[in-house]
CSV table of C-alpha atoms in Angstrom, one decimal:
chain,number,residue,atom,x,y,z
I,1,UNK,CA,78.7,125.9,52.4
I,2,UNK,CA,75.0,126.7,50.5
I,3,UNK,CA,74.5,124.0,48.5
I,4,UNK,CA,75.1,126.2,45.0
I,5,UNK,CA,77.5,125.1,42.6
I,6,UNK,CA,80.7,126.9,42.4
I,7,UNK,CA,81.0,128.7,39.1
I,8,UNK,CA,83.8,128.1,36.9
I,9,UNK,CA,85.6,130.9,34.4
I,10,UNK,CA,84.6,129.4,31.9
I,11,UNK,CA,86.1,131.8,29.1
I,12,UNK,CA,89.7,131.0,30.3
I,13,UNK,CA,89.2,127.7,28.5
I,14,UNK,CA,88.4,130.0,25.2
I,15,UNK,CA,91.1,131.9,25.7
I,16,UNK,CA,93.1,128.6,25.9
I,17,UNK,CA,92.0,127.1,22.5
I,18,UNK,CA,92.5,130.3,20.6
I,19,UNK,CA,95.6,130.5,21.2
I,20,UNK,CA,98.0,131.5,18.6
I,21,UNK,CA,95.0,131.0,16.2
I,22,UNK,CA,95.7,134.5,14.7
I,23,UNK,CA,91.8,135.4,15.3
I,24,UNK,CA,90.5,138.4,12.8
I,25,UNK,CA,88.7,141.1,13.6
I,26,UNK,CA,86.6,140.7,10.1
I,27,UNK,CA,86.4,137.4,7.5
I,28,UNK,CA,88.6,137.1,5.3
I,29,UNK,CA,87.0,137.1,1.1
I,30,UNK,CA,85.7,134.0,0.4
I,31,UNK,CA,82.7,132.2,-1.9
I,32,UNK,CA,79.3,133.6,-0.6
I,33,UNK,CA,78.0,130.8,-2.4
I,34,UNK,CA,79.9,127.5,0.1
I,35,UNK,CA,79.3,129.5,3.1
I,36,UNK,CA,76.9,129.2,5.4
I,37,UNK,CA,75.9,131.3,8.6
I,38,UNK,CA,74.9,129.9,11.7
I,39,UNK,CA,73.2,132.3,14.6
I,40,UNK,CA,72.6,131.4,18.0
I,41,UNK,CA,69.4,133.7,18.4
I,42,UNK,CA,69.1,134.3,22.1
I,43,UNK,CA,72.6,135.7,21.9
I,44,UNK,CA,71.8,138.2,19.3
I,45,UNK,CA,68.5,139.1,21.3
I,46,UNK,CA,70.2,139.4,25.3
I,47,UNK,CA,73.4,141.3,23.2
I,48,UNK,CA,70.6,143.9,22.2
I,49,UNK,CA,69.6,147.1,23.7
I,50,UNK,CA,66.0,148.3,23.3
I,51,UNK,CA,66.7,151.9,21.9
I,52,UNK,CA,63.7,153.2,20.2
I,53,UNK,CA,61.9,150.3,18.9
I,54,UNK,CA,58.3,150.7,21.1
I,55,UNK,CA,56.7,146.7,19.6
I,56,UNK,CA,57.5,143.7,19.3
I,57,UNK,CA,57.1,144.4,15.6
I,58,UNK,CA,59.9,146.6,15.6
I,59,UNK,CA,61.8,144.4,17.6
I,60,UNK,CA,61.6,141.2,15.0
I,61,UNK,CA,62.1,144.0,12.0
I,62,UNK,CA,65.7,145.2,13.7
I,63,UNK,CA,66.8,140.8,14.6
I,64,UNK,CA,65.4,139.6,11.3
I,65,UNK,CA,68.5,143.3,9.7
I,66,UNK,CA,70.8,141.3,11.5
I,67,UNK,CA,69.8,138.3,9.9
I,68,UNK,CA,69.9,140.0,6.2
I,69,UNK,CA,73.5,141.4,7.3
I,70,UNK,CA,75.2,137.8,7.4
I,71,UNK,CA,74.2,137.7,3.9
I,72,UNK,CA,77.1,139.4,2.3
I,73,UNK,CA,79.3,136.9,4.0
I,74,UNK,CA,76.9,133.7,3.2
I,75,UNK,CA,74.0,132.1,0.8
I,76,UNK,CA,72.8,130.2,3.8
I,77,UNK,CA,71.3,131.6,7.6
I,78,UNK,CA,70.4,129.4,10.1
I,79,UNK,CA,68.9,130.6,13.1
I,80,UNK,CA,68.5,128.5,16.2
I,81,UNK,CA,67.3,129.1,19.0
I,82,UNK,CA,67.5,127.5,22.8
I,83,UNK,CA,63.7,125.5,23.6
I,84,UNK,CA,61.7,126.7,26.8
I,85,UNK,CA,58.8,124.2,25.9
I,86,UNK,CA,61.0,121.6,27.9
I,87,UNK,CA,60.0,121.0,31.3
I,88,UNK,CA,62.7,120.6,33.6
I,89,UNK,CA,65.8,121.9,31.7
I,90,UNK,CA,69.0,120.5,31.9
I,91,UNK,CA,70.5,124.2,33.1
I,92,UNK,CA,67.5,124.9,35.2
I,93,UNK,CA,69.3,126.1,37.6
I,94,UNK,CA,71.2,127.9,35.7
I,95,UNK,CA,68.6,129.9,34.1
I,96,UNK,CA,67.2,130.5,37.7
I,97,UNK,CA,70.5,131.6,39.8
I,98,UNK,CA,70.7,133.9,36.5
I,99,UNK,CA,67.1,135.8,36.6
I,100,UNK,CA,67.7,138.3,38.8
I,101,UNK,CA,64.0,139.5,39.0
I,102,UNK,CA,60.0,138.0,38.1
I,103,UNK,CA,59.2,139.2,35.4
I,104,UNK,CA,55.5,139.6,34.2
I,105,UNK,CA,54.0,137.2,31.4
I,106,UNK,CA,53.6,139.1,28.1
I,107,UNK,CA,51.6,137.4,25.5
I,108,UNK,CA,52.1,138.9,22.2
I,109,UNK,CA,49.3,140.0,20.4
I,110,UNK,CA,50.6,140.9,16.6
I,111,UNK,CA,53.5,143.0,16.0
I,112,UNK,CA,51.8,146.2,17.8
I,113,UNK,CA,52.0,145.1,21.4
I,114,UNK,CA,53.9,147.1,23.4
I,115,UNK,CA,57.3,146.3,24.5
I,116,UNK,CA,57.8,146.0,28.0
I,117,UNK,CA,59.9,148.6,29.3
I,118,UNK,CA,62.6,146.8,30.7
I,119,UNK,CA,63.7,144.5,28.3
I,120,UNK,CA,65.9,142.7,30.1
I,121,UNK,CA,63.4,142.0,33.1
I,122,UNK,CA,60.9,140.4,30.4
I,123,UNK,CA,63.5,138.2,29.0
I,124,UNK,CA,64.6,136.8,32.6
I,125,UNK,CA,61.5,134.7,32.2
I,126,UNK,CA,61.6,131.2,29.9
I,127,UNK,CA,58.1,131.5,29.1
I,128,UNK,CA,58.0,134.8,27.6
I,129,UNK,CA,61.6,133.7,25.5
I,130,UNK,CA,59.0,130.3,24.2
I,131,UNK,CA,56.3,133.6,23.5
I,132,UNK,CA,58.8,135.6,22.3
I,133,UNK,CA,60.7,132.5,19.9
I,134,UNK,CA,57.1,131.2,18.4
I,135,UNK,CA,55.8,135.2,17.5
I,136,UNK,CA,59.0,135.8,15.7
I,137,UNK,CA,59.0,132.5,13.9
I,138,UNK,CA,55.9,133.6,12.4
I,139,UNK,CA,56.7,137.4,11.8
I,140,UNK,CA,59.5,135.9,9.8
I,141,UNK,CA,57.7,133.4,7.9
I,142,UNK,CA,55.8,136.0,6.5
I,143,UNK,CA,57.9,138.6,6.0
I,144,UNK,CA,61.4,137.5,5.3
I,145,UNK,CA,60.7,136.4,1.9
I,146,UNK,CA,60.0,140.2,0.5
I,147,UNK,CA,63.6,140.9,1.8
I,148,UNK,CA,65.1,138.2,0.4
I,149,UNK,CA,66.9,138.1,-2.7
I,150,UNK,CA,67.6,134.4,-4.9
I,151,UNK,CA,69.8,131.9,-3.7
I,152,UNK,CA,69.6,133.1,-0.4
I,153,UNK,CA,68.2,130.9,2.1
I,154,UNK,CA,66.6,131.5,5.9
I,155,UNK,CA,66.5,127.6,8.2
I,156,UNK,CA,64.6,128.5,11.3
I,157,UNK,CA,64.7,126.5,14.1
I,158,UNK,CA,61.7,126.6,16.7
I,159,UNK,CA,60.7,125.7,20.1
I,160,UNK,CA,58.7,122.6,19.3
I,161,UNK,CA,62.2,121.2,17.5
I,162,UNK,CA,61.5,121.2,13.9
I,163,UNK,CA,62.7,123.7,11.6
I,164,UNK,CA,61.3,125.2,8.3
I,165,UNK,CA,63.6,126.9,5.1
I,166,UNK,CA,62.1,130.5,4.1
I,167,UNK,CA,63.7,131.6,0.4
I,168,UNK,CA,62.5,134.9,-1.6
I,169,UNK,CA,59.4,132.7,-3.2
I,170,UNK,CA,58.8,129.8,-0.1
I,171,UNK,CA,57.2,131.5,3.5
I,172,UNK,CA,57.6,127.9,4.6
I,173,UNK,CA,58.7,124.5,3.5
I,174,UNK,CA,59.5,121.9,6.7
I,175,UNK,CA,62.9,120.2,6.6
I,176,UNK,CA,62.3,117.0,8.2
I,177,UNK,CA,66.3,116.2,8.8
I,178,UNK,CA,66.5,119.0,11.1
I,179,UNK,CA,64.1,117.9,13.8
I,180,UNK,CA,65.8,118.0,17.4
I,181,UNK,CA,65.1,117.4,20.9
I,182,UNK,CA,68.0,119.0,22.1
I,183,UNK,CA,67.1,121.9,24.9
I,184,UNK,CA,69.7,124.4,23.7
I,185,UNK,CA,71.3,125.9,20.6
I,186,UNK,CA,74.8,125.1,21.5
I,187,UNK,CA,74.6,121.9,20.8
I,188,UNK,CA,71.7,122.0,18.2
I,189,UNK,CA,73.6,124.2,16.3
I,190,UNK,CA,75.8,121.1,15.6
I,191,UNK,CA,72.6,119.2,14.2
I,192,UNK,CA,72.4,122.4,11.9
I,193,UNK,CA,76.0,121.6,10.9
I,194,UNK,CA,75.8,117.7,9.8
I,195,UNK,CA,72.9,119.1,7.7
I,196,UNK,CA,74.8,121.6,5.9
I,197,UNK,CA,77.3,118.9,5.2
I,198,UNK,CA,75.2,116.4,4.0
I,199,UNK,CA,72.5,118.3,1.4
I,200,UNK,CA,74.9,118.9,-1.7
I,201,UNK,CA,75.0,116.0,-3.9
I,202,UNK,CA,77.0,118.3,-6.2
I,203,UNK,CA,80.6,118.8,-4.5
I,204,UNK,CA,81.2,122.1,-7.2
I,205,UNK,CA,77.6,123.6,-5.0
I,206,UNK,CA,78.7,122.1,-2.0
I,207,UNK,CA,78.8,124.4,1.4
I,208,UNK,CA,82.4,124.7,2.3
I,209,UNK,CA,82.9,127.6,5.3
I,210,UNK,CA,80.6,127.2,7.8
I,211,UNK,CA,80.3,130.9,10.3
I,212,UNK,CA,78.8,129.9,14.1
I,213,UNK,CA,77.6,133.3,15.9
I,214,UNK,CA,77.8,132.4,19.3
I,215,UNK,CA,79.8,134.1,22.4
I,216,UNK,CA,79.3,131.0,25.0
I,217,UNK,CA,82.2,129.4,25.4
I,218,UNK,CA,80.4,125.9,25.8
I,219,UNK,CA,79.9,126.2,21.9
I,220,UNK,CA,83.5,126.7,22.1
I,221,UNK,CA,84.5,123.3,23.2
I,222,UNK,CA,82.0,121.4,20.8
I,223,UNK,CA,83.7,123.4,18.0
I,224,UNK,CA,87.0,122.1,18.6
I,225,UNK,CA,85.3,118.6,19.1
I,226,UNK,CA,83.9,118.4,16.3
I,227,UNK,CA,85.7,119.7,13.4
I,228,UNK,CA,86.3,116.8,11.4
I,229,UNK,CA,83.9,116.4,8.5
I,230,UNK,CA,86.1,116.2,5.7
I,231,UNK,CA,83.8,118.2,3.0
I,232,UNK,CA,84.3,121.4,5.3
I,233,UNK,CA,87.9,123.6,4.7
I,234,UNK,CA,86.8,126.2,7.0
I,235,UNK,CA,85.1,126.3,10.5
I,236,UNK,CA,85.0,129.6,12.1
I,237,UNK,CA,83.6,130.6,15.6
I,238,UNK,CA,82.1,134.5,15.2
I,239,UNK,CA,82.8,135.6,19.0
I,240,UNK,CA,83.5,137.9,21.6
I,241,UNK,CA,81.4,141.4,22.7
I,242,UNK,CA,81.8,144.7,21.6
I,243,UNK,CA,85.2,145.2,21.0
I,244,UNK,CA,86.2,141.9,21.3
I,245,UNK,CA,83.9,140.4,18.4
I,246,UNK,CA,86.7,138.7,16.7
I,247,UNK,CA,86.3,135.5,14.1
I,248,UNK,CA,88.2,132.2,15.1
I,249,UNK,CA,89.8,129.9,12.4
I,250,UNK,CA,88.7,127.0,14.4
I,251,UNK,CA,90.4,124.9,11.5
I,252,UNK,CA,93.7,126.0,12.3
I,253,UNK,CA,92.9,126.2,15.9
I,254,UNK,CA,92.5,122.5,16.2
I,255,UNK,CA,95.6,121.9,14.2
I,256,UNK,CA,97.4,123.5,17.3
I,257,UNK,CA,95.6,122.1,19.8
I,258,UNK,CA,95.7,118.3,18.6
I,259,UNK,CA,92.5,116.3,17.7
I,260,UNK,CA,93.0,113.2,20.4
I,261,UNK,CA,92.5,116.0,23.1
I,262,UNK,CA,89.9,117.9,21.0
I,263,UNK,CA,88.0,114.7,21.3
I,264,UNK,CA,88.6,114.9,25.0
I,265,UNK,CA,87.5,118.4,25.5
I,266,UNK,CA,83.6,118.3,26.4
I,267,UNK,CA,84.5,115.5,28.9
I,268,UNK,CA,87.2,118.1,30.4
I,269,UNK,CA,84.7,120.8,30.4
I,270,UNK,CA,82.0,119.0,32.5
I,271,UNK,CA,84.2,117.2,34.9
I,272,UNK,CA,85.6,120.7,35.8
I,273,UNK,CA,82.9,122.7,35.7
I,274,UNK,CA,79.8,124.5,33.6
I,275,UNK,CA,76.4,125.0,33.8
I,276,UNK,CA,75.2,122.4,35.7
I,277,UNK,CA,78.4,120.9,37.3
I,278,UNK,CA,80.2,122.5,40.2
I,279,UNK,CA,83.9,123.3,39.2
I,280,UNK,CA,86.7,121.7,42.0
I,281,UNK,CA,88.1,123.5,44.6
I,282,UNK,CA,91.2,125.9,43.3
I,283,UNK,CA,91.6,124.4,40.2
I,284,UNK,CA,90.2,126.0,37.6
I,285,UNK,CA,89.7,125.2,33.5
I,286,UNK,CA,93.4,126.3,32.9
I,287,UNK,CA,94.8,124.0,34.7
I,288,UNK,CA,92.4,121.1,33.7
I,289,UNK,CA,93.6,121.9,29.8
I,290,UNK,CA,97.0,121.8,31.3
I,291,UNK,CA,96.5,118.1,32.6
I,292,UNK,CA,94.0,116.9,29.2
I,293,UNK,CA,97.8,117.9,27.1
I,294,UNK,CA,99.7,116.5,29.2
I,295,UNK,CA,98.5,113.1,30.1
I,296,UNK,CA,95.9,112.7,26.7
I,297,UNK,CA,97.6,109.3,26.1
I,298,UNK,CA,96.0,107.9,29.1
I,299,UNK,CA,92.7,110.0,29.4
I,300,UNK,CA,91.3,108.5,26.1
I,301,UNK,CA,88.6,107.0,28.2
I,302,UNK,CA,87.5,110.2,28.9
I,303,UNK,CA,85.4,109.8,25.6
I,304,UNK,CA,83.2,107.6,26.5
I,305,UNK,CA,81.3,109.8,28.8
I,306,UNK,CA,78.0,111.6,28.0
I,307,UNK,CA,78.0,108.8,25.1
I,308,UNK,CA,75.3,107.0,26.9
I,309,UNK,CA,73.6,109.1,28.8
I,310,UNK,CA,71.4,105.8,31.5
I,311,UNK,CA,74.9,103.9,32.2
I,312,UNK,CA,78.4,105.2,33.5
I,313,UNK,CA,80.7,102.0,32.8
I,314,UNK,CA,83.3,101.2,35.3
I,315,UNK,CA,85.9,102.0,32.6
I,316,UNK,CA,84.9,105.6,31.9
I,317,UNK,CA,84.1,105.8,35.9
I,318,UNK,CA,87.6,105.0,37.0
I,319,UNK,CA,89.3,107.3,33.8
I,320,UNK,CA,87.4,110.1,35.8
I,321,UNK,CA,89.0,109.2,39.1
I,322,UNK,CA,92.2,109.5,37.5
I,323,UNK,CA,91.4,112.6,35.5
I,324,UNK,CA,90.4,114.2,38.6
I,325,UNK,CA,93.4,113.1,40.6
I,326,UNK,CA,96.0,114.2,38.0
I,327,UNK,CA,93.8,118.0,38.7
I,328,UNK,CA,94.9,117.7,42.9
């Protein structure tokens, strides 16, 4: 009644997608040199407990340790943040809803700048997140090379849309193909997937397995939709929190859902409610997913939703109406 969004329970959709996919608590053995790990940086930061950390330098070092730990699985680690340097973000309403406090902006002068007493309150501000991400990128470019071994590469995406490579002998090299205007890490991570699959001319050294770390159902939807690269043998989604942390073999789960249904998932997800659209009263994600599978042959046109952000064709609008009608 107050005009706010009616929020869906997005996690219900992930439960449906991973059903019978045999999620694992640990990753099966695979070639480290043929594996890349893509990490949603803000997800790691939000999961952090301040503990005994007192300065931003200690915070940076703690997160860097998490990054280094990924090299037990992969030869490349891609760190991808959301962007907060853009006005009128698509999910500004959702960010505002999640912000419970008014946070004071803190400018990070050096590694010795003191952390705020309440880290969660500090992170409720987009300006603070932007300042923190800029600081982390600069700090890691300076300090990560000394912690890396031969054949270990870190790719750092930044707030201005650019990305840089850091290795044992390289502090910073711009990666032009990874420039992106995506606001959110959710979709920006798949720009990195595309880059990973295209960067090797020698097939014997190419990346065959990609692991994506994110607890977000939106990322899961994109994983199921976009797993179609013939050069990638395995795509794993590292998701969940606490004791529910798990690795989902997307490459196997897709086979159970059917590719034509996977192609329609983003449209179904948007129409049944996400961070910028309301859910329908009394109709949840499970009902939307069940309807999509049952009537997939009649709803092929849904995959055109969002392909052109300036025009919504009559054909696409008609099939959207049809989908909503089938839900009721």
